[in-house]
Tab-separated table of C-alpha atoms in Angstrom:
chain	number	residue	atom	x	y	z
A	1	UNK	CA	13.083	-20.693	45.107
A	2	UNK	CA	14.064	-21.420	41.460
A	3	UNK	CA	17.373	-20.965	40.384
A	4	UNK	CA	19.048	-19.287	37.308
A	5	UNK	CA	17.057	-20.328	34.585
A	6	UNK	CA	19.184	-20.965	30.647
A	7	UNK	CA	17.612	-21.534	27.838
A	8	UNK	CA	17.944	-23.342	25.536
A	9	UNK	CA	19.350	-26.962	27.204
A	10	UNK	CA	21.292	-27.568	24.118
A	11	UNK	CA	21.337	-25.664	20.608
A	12	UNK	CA	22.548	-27.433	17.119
A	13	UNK	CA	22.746	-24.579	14.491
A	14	UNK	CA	24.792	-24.003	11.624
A	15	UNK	CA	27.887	-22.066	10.800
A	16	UNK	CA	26.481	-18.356	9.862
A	17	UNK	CA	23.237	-18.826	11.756
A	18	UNK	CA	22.269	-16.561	14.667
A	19	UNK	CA	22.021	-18.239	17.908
A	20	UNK	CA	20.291	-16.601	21.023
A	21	UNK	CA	20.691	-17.696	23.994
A	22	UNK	CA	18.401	-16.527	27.028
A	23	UNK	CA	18.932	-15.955	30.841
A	24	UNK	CA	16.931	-15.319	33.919
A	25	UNK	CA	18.744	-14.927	36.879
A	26	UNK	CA	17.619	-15.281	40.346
A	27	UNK	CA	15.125	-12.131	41.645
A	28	UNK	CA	17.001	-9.759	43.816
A	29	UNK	CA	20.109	-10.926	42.285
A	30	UNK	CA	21.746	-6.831	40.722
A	31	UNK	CA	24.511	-8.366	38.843
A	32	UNK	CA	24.970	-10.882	35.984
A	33	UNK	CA	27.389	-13.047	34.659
A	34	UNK	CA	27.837	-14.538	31.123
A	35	UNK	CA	30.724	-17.385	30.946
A	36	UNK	CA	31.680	-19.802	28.449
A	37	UNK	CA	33.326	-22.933	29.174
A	38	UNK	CA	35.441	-25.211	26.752
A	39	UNK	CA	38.094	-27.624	27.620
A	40	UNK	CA	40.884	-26.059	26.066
A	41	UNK	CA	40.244	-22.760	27.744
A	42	UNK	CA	38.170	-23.522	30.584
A	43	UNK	CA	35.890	-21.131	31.852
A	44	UNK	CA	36.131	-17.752	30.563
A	45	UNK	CA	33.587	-14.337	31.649
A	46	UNK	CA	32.304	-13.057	28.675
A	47	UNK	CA	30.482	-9.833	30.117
A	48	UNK	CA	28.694	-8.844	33.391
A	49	UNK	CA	25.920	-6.651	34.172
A	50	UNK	CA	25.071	-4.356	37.491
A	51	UNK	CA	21.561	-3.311	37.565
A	52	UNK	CA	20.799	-4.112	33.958
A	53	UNK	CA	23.980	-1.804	33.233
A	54	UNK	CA	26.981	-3.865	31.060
A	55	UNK	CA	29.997	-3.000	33.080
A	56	UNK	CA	33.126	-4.878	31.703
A	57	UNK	CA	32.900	-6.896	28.351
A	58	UNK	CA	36.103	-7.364	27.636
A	59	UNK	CA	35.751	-10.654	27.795
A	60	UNK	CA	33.502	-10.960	24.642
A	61	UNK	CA	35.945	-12.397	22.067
A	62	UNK	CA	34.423	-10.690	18.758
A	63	UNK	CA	31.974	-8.351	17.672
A	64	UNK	CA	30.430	-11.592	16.298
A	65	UNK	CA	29.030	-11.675	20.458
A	66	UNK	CA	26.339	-9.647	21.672
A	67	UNK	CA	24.416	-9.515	24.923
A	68	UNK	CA	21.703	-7.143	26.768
A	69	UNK	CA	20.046	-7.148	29.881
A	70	UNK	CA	16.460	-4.936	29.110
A	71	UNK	CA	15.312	-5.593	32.472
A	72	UNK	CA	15.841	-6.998	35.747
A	73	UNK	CA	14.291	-10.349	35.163
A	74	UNK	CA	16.062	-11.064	31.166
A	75	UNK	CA	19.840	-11.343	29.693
A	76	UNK	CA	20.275	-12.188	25.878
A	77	UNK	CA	24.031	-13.246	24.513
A	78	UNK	CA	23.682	-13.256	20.825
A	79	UNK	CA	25.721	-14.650	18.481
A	80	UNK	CA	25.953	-13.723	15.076
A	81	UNK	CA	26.865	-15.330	12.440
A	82	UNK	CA	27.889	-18.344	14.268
A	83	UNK	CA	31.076	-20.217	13.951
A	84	UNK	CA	32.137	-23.720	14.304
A	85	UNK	CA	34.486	-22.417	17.142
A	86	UNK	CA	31.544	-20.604	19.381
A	87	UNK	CA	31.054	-24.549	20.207
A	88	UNK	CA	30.829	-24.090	24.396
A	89	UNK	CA	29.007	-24.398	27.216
A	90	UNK	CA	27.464	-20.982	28.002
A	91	UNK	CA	26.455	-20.162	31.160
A	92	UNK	CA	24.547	-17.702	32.791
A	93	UNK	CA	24.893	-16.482	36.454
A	94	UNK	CA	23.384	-14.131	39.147
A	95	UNK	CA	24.404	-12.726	42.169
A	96	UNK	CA	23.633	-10.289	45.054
A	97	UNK	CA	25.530	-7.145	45.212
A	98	UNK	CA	24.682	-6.077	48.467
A	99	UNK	CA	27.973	-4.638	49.256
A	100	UNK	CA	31.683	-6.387	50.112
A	101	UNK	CA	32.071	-9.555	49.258
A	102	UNK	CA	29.000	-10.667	48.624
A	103	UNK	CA	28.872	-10.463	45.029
A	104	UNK	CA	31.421	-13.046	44.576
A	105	UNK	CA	28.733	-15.988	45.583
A	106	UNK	CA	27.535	-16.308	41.976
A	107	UNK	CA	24.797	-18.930	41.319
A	108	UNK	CA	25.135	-20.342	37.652
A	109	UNK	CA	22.222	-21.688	35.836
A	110	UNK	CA	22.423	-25.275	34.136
A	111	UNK	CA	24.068	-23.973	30.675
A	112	UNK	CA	23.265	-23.686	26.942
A	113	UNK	CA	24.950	-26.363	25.020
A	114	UNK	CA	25.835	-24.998	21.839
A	115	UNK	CA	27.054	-26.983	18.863
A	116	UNK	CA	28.317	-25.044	15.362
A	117	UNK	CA	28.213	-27.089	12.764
B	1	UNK	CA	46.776	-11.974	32.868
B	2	UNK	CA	46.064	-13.778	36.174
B	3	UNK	CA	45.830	-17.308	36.466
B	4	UNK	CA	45.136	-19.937	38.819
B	5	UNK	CA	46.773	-23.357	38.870
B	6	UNK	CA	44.963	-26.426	40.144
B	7	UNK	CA	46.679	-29.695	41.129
B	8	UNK	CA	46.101	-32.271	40.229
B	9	UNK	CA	44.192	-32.149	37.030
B	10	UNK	CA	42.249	-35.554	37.937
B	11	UNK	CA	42.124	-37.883	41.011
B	12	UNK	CA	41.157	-41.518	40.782
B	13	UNK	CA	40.254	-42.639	44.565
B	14	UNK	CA	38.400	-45.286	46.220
B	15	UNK	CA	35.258	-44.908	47.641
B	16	UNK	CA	35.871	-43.693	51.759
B	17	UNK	CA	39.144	-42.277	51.210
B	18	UNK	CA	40.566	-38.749	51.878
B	19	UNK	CA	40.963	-36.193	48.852
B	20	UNK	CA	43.112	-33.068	48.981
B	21	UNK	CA	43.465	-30.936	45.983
B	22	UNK	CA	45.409	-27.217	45.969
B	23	UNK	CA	44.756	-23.881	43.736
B	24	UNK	CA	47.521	-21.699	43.788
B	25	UNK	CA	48.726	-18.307	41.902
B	26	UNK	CA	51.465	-16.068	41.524
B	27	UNK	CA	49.484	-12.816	42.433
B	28	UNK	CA	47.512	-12.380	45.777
B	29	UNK	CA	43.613	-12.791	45.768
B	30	UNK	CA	41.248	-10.999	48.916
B	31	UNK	CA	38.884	-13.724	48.500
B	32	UNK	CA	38.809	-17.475	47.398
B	33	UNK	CA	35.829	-19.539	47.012
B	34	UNK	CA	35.482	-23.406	46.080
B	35	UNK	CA	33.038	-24.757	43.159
B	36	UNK	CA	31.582	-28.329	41.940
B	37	UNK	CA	30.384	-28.755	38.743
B	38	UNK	CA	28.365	-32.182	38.309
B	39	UNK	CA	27.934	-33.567	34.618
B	40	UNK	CA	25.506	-31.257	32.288
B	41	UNK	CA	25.166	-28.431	35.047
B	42	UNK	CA	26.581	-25.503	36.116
B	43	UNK	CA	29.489	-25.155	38.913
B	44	UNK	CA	27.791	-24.551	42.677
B	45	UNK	CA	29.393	-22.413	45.873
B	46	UNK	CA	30.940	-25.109	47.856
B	47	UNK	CA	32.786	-22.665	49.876
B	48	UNK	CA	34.007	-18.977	50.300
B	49	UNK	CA	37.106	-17.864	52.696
B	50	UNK	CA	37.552	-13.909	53.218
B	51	UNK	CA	40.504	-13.969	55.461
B	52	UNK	CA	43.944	-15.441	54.969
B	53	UNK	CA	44.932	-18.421	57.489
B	54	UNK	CA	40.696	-18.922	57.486
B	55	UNK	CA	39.942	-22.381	57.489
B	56	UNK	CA	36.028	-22.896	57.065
B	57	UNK	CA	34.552	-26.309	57.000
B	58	UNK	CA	30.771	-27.405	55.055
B	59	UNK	CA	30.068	-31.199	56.328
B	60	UNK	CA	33.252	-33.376	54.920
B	61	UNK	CA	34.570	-30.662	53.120
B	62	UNK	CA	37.432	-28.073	54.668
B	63	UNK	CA	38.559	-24.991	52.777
B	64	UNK	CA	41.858	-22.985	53.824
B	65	UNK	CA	42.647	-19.247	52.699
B	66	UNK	CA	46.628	-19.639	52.592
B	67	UNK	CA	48.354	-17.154	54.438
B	68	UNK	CA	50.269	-15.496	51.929
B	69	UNK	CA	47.308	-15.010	49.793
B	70	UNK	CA	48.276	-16.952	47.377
B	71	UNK	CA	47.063	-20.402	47.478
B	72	UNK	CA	44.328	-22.170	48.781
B	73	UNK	CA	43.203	-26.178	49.762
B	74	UNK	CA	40.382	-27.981	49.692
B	75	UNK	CA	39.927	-31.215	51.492
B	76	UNK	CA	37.080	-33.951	50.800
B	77	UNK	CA	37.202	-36.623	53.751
B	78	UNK	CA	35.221	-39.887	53.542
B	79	UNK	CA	34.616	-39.521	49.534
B	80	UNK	CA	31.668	-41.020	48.714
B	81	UNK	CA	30.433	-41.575	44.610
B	82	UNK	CA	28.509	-38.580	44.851
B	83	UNK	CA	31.480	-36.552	45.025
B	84	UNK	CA	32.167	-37.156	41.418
B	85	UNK	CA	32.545	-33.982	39.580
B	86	UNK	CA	34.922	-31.300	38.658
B	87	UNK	CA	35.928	-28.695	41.326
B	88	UNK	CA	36.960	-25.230	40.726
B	89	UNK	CA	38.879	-22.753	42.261
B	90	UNK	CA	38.099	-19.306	41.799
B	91	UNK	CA	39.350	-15.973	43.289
B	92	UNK	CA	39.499	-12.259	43.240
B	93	UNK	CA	41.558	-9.400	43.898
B	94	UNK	CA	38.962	-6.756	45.498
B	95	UNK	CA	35.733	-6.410	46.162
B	96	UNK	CA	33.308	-6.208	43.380
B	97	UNK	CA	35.811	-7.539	40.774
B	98	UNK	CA	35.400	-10.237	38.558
B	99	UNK	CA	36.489	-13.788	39.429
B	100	UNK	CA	39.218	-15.677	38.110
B	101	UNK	CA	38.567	-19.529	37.804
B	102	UNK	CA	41.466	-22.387	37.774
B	103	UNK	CA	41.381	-24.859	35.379
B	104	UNK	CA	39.835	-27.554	37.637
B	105	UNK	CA	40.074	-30.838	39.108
B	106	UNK	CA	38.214	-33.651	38.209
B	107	UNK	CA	37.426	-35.947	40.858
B	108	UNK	CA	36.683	-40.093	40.468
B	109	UNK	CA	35.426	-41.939	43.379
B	110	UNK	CA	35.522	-45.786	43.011
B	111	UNK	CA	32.637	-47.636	44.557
């Protein structure tokens, strides 16, 4: 059964380029996770979506940061214009919301490298 | 906001040797699950605990829910150099809500 799937592996762009970076989580899975990992701050949840439906973005830090989920199967987070500081491991992740607990169990995908420069 | 503390922030052991590492907070957390993140990949489920005082094991690893709710152990016996990575903590408060991830220990196992 393939896992969450991130693309790109690694992205080099420069500073006031838009960056895209693309998600498919596992099938079945109803919620998903966008986080961002640096060392200084570790890793941090951007957004989430239930059923395609954004439900807390609070973590996005600017209005620079974008992201949709048009359908089950596809999550975008969008950055635009880039910034030398965006420089982070994004990850994507999926789980099943089934009900208690379960959607704690998140599966992350292997990550976007992005670089600003 | 809420934050978990990990301890230590690295390990340096030899190969065969035990490993304990501790995540602990100031608030109480419902549930508390375990994560290793191996070089260029994302962070995988080691283990989850639901109820405090659980103790839950997954082959050489052991996981305890503390019983005040606010701290919780993992323990690595027999290291082996595949148990190289960084592991997380990560809990949350009730059901449904988002998880809050320590800072991480990164773990060296000498051959």
């Amino acid at each position: 059964d393939a896992g969450v799937i991130q693309s790109p592996r690694h992205e080099v762009t420069e500073m006031g380029q838009e960056v895209t970076l693309r998600c498919k989580p596992i099938s079945g899975h109803d919620y998903l996770f966008w986080y961002r990992q640096t060392m200084m701050r570790g890793l941090e949840l951007l957004i989430y979506f239930n059923n395609n439906v954004p439900i807390d973005d609070s973590g996005m830090p600017e209005d620079r940061f974008s992201a949709k989920m048009p359908n089950a199967s596809f999550s975008t987070l969008k950055i635009q214009p880039s910034e030398p500081r965006d420089s982070a491991v994004y990850f994507c992740a999926s789980s099943l919301g089934a009900g208690g607990f379960t959607n704690e169990k998140l599966f992350f995908g292997s990550g976007t490298q992005l670089s600003v420069l | 906001g809420q934050q978990l503390n990990q301890s230590p922030q690295s390990m340096f052991i030899q190969e065969g040797e035990d490993v304990s590492m501790n995540c602990t907070s100031s608030s109480i957390f419902n549930t508390w699950l375990w994560y290793k993140q191996d070089p260029g990949e994302g962070p995988v489920l080691l283990i989850a605990l639901y109820k405090a005082g659980e103790l839950t094991s997954n082959g050489r690893l052991t996981a305890q829910f503390g019983i005040t709710r606010k701290d919780s152990f993992l323990n690595i016996s027999a290291s082996i150099p595949s148990d190289v990575g960084i592991y997380f903590c990560a809990g949350s408060k009730t059901s449904g809500s988002r998880l809050t991830f320590g800072e991480g220990t990164q773990l060296t196992v000498n051959p």
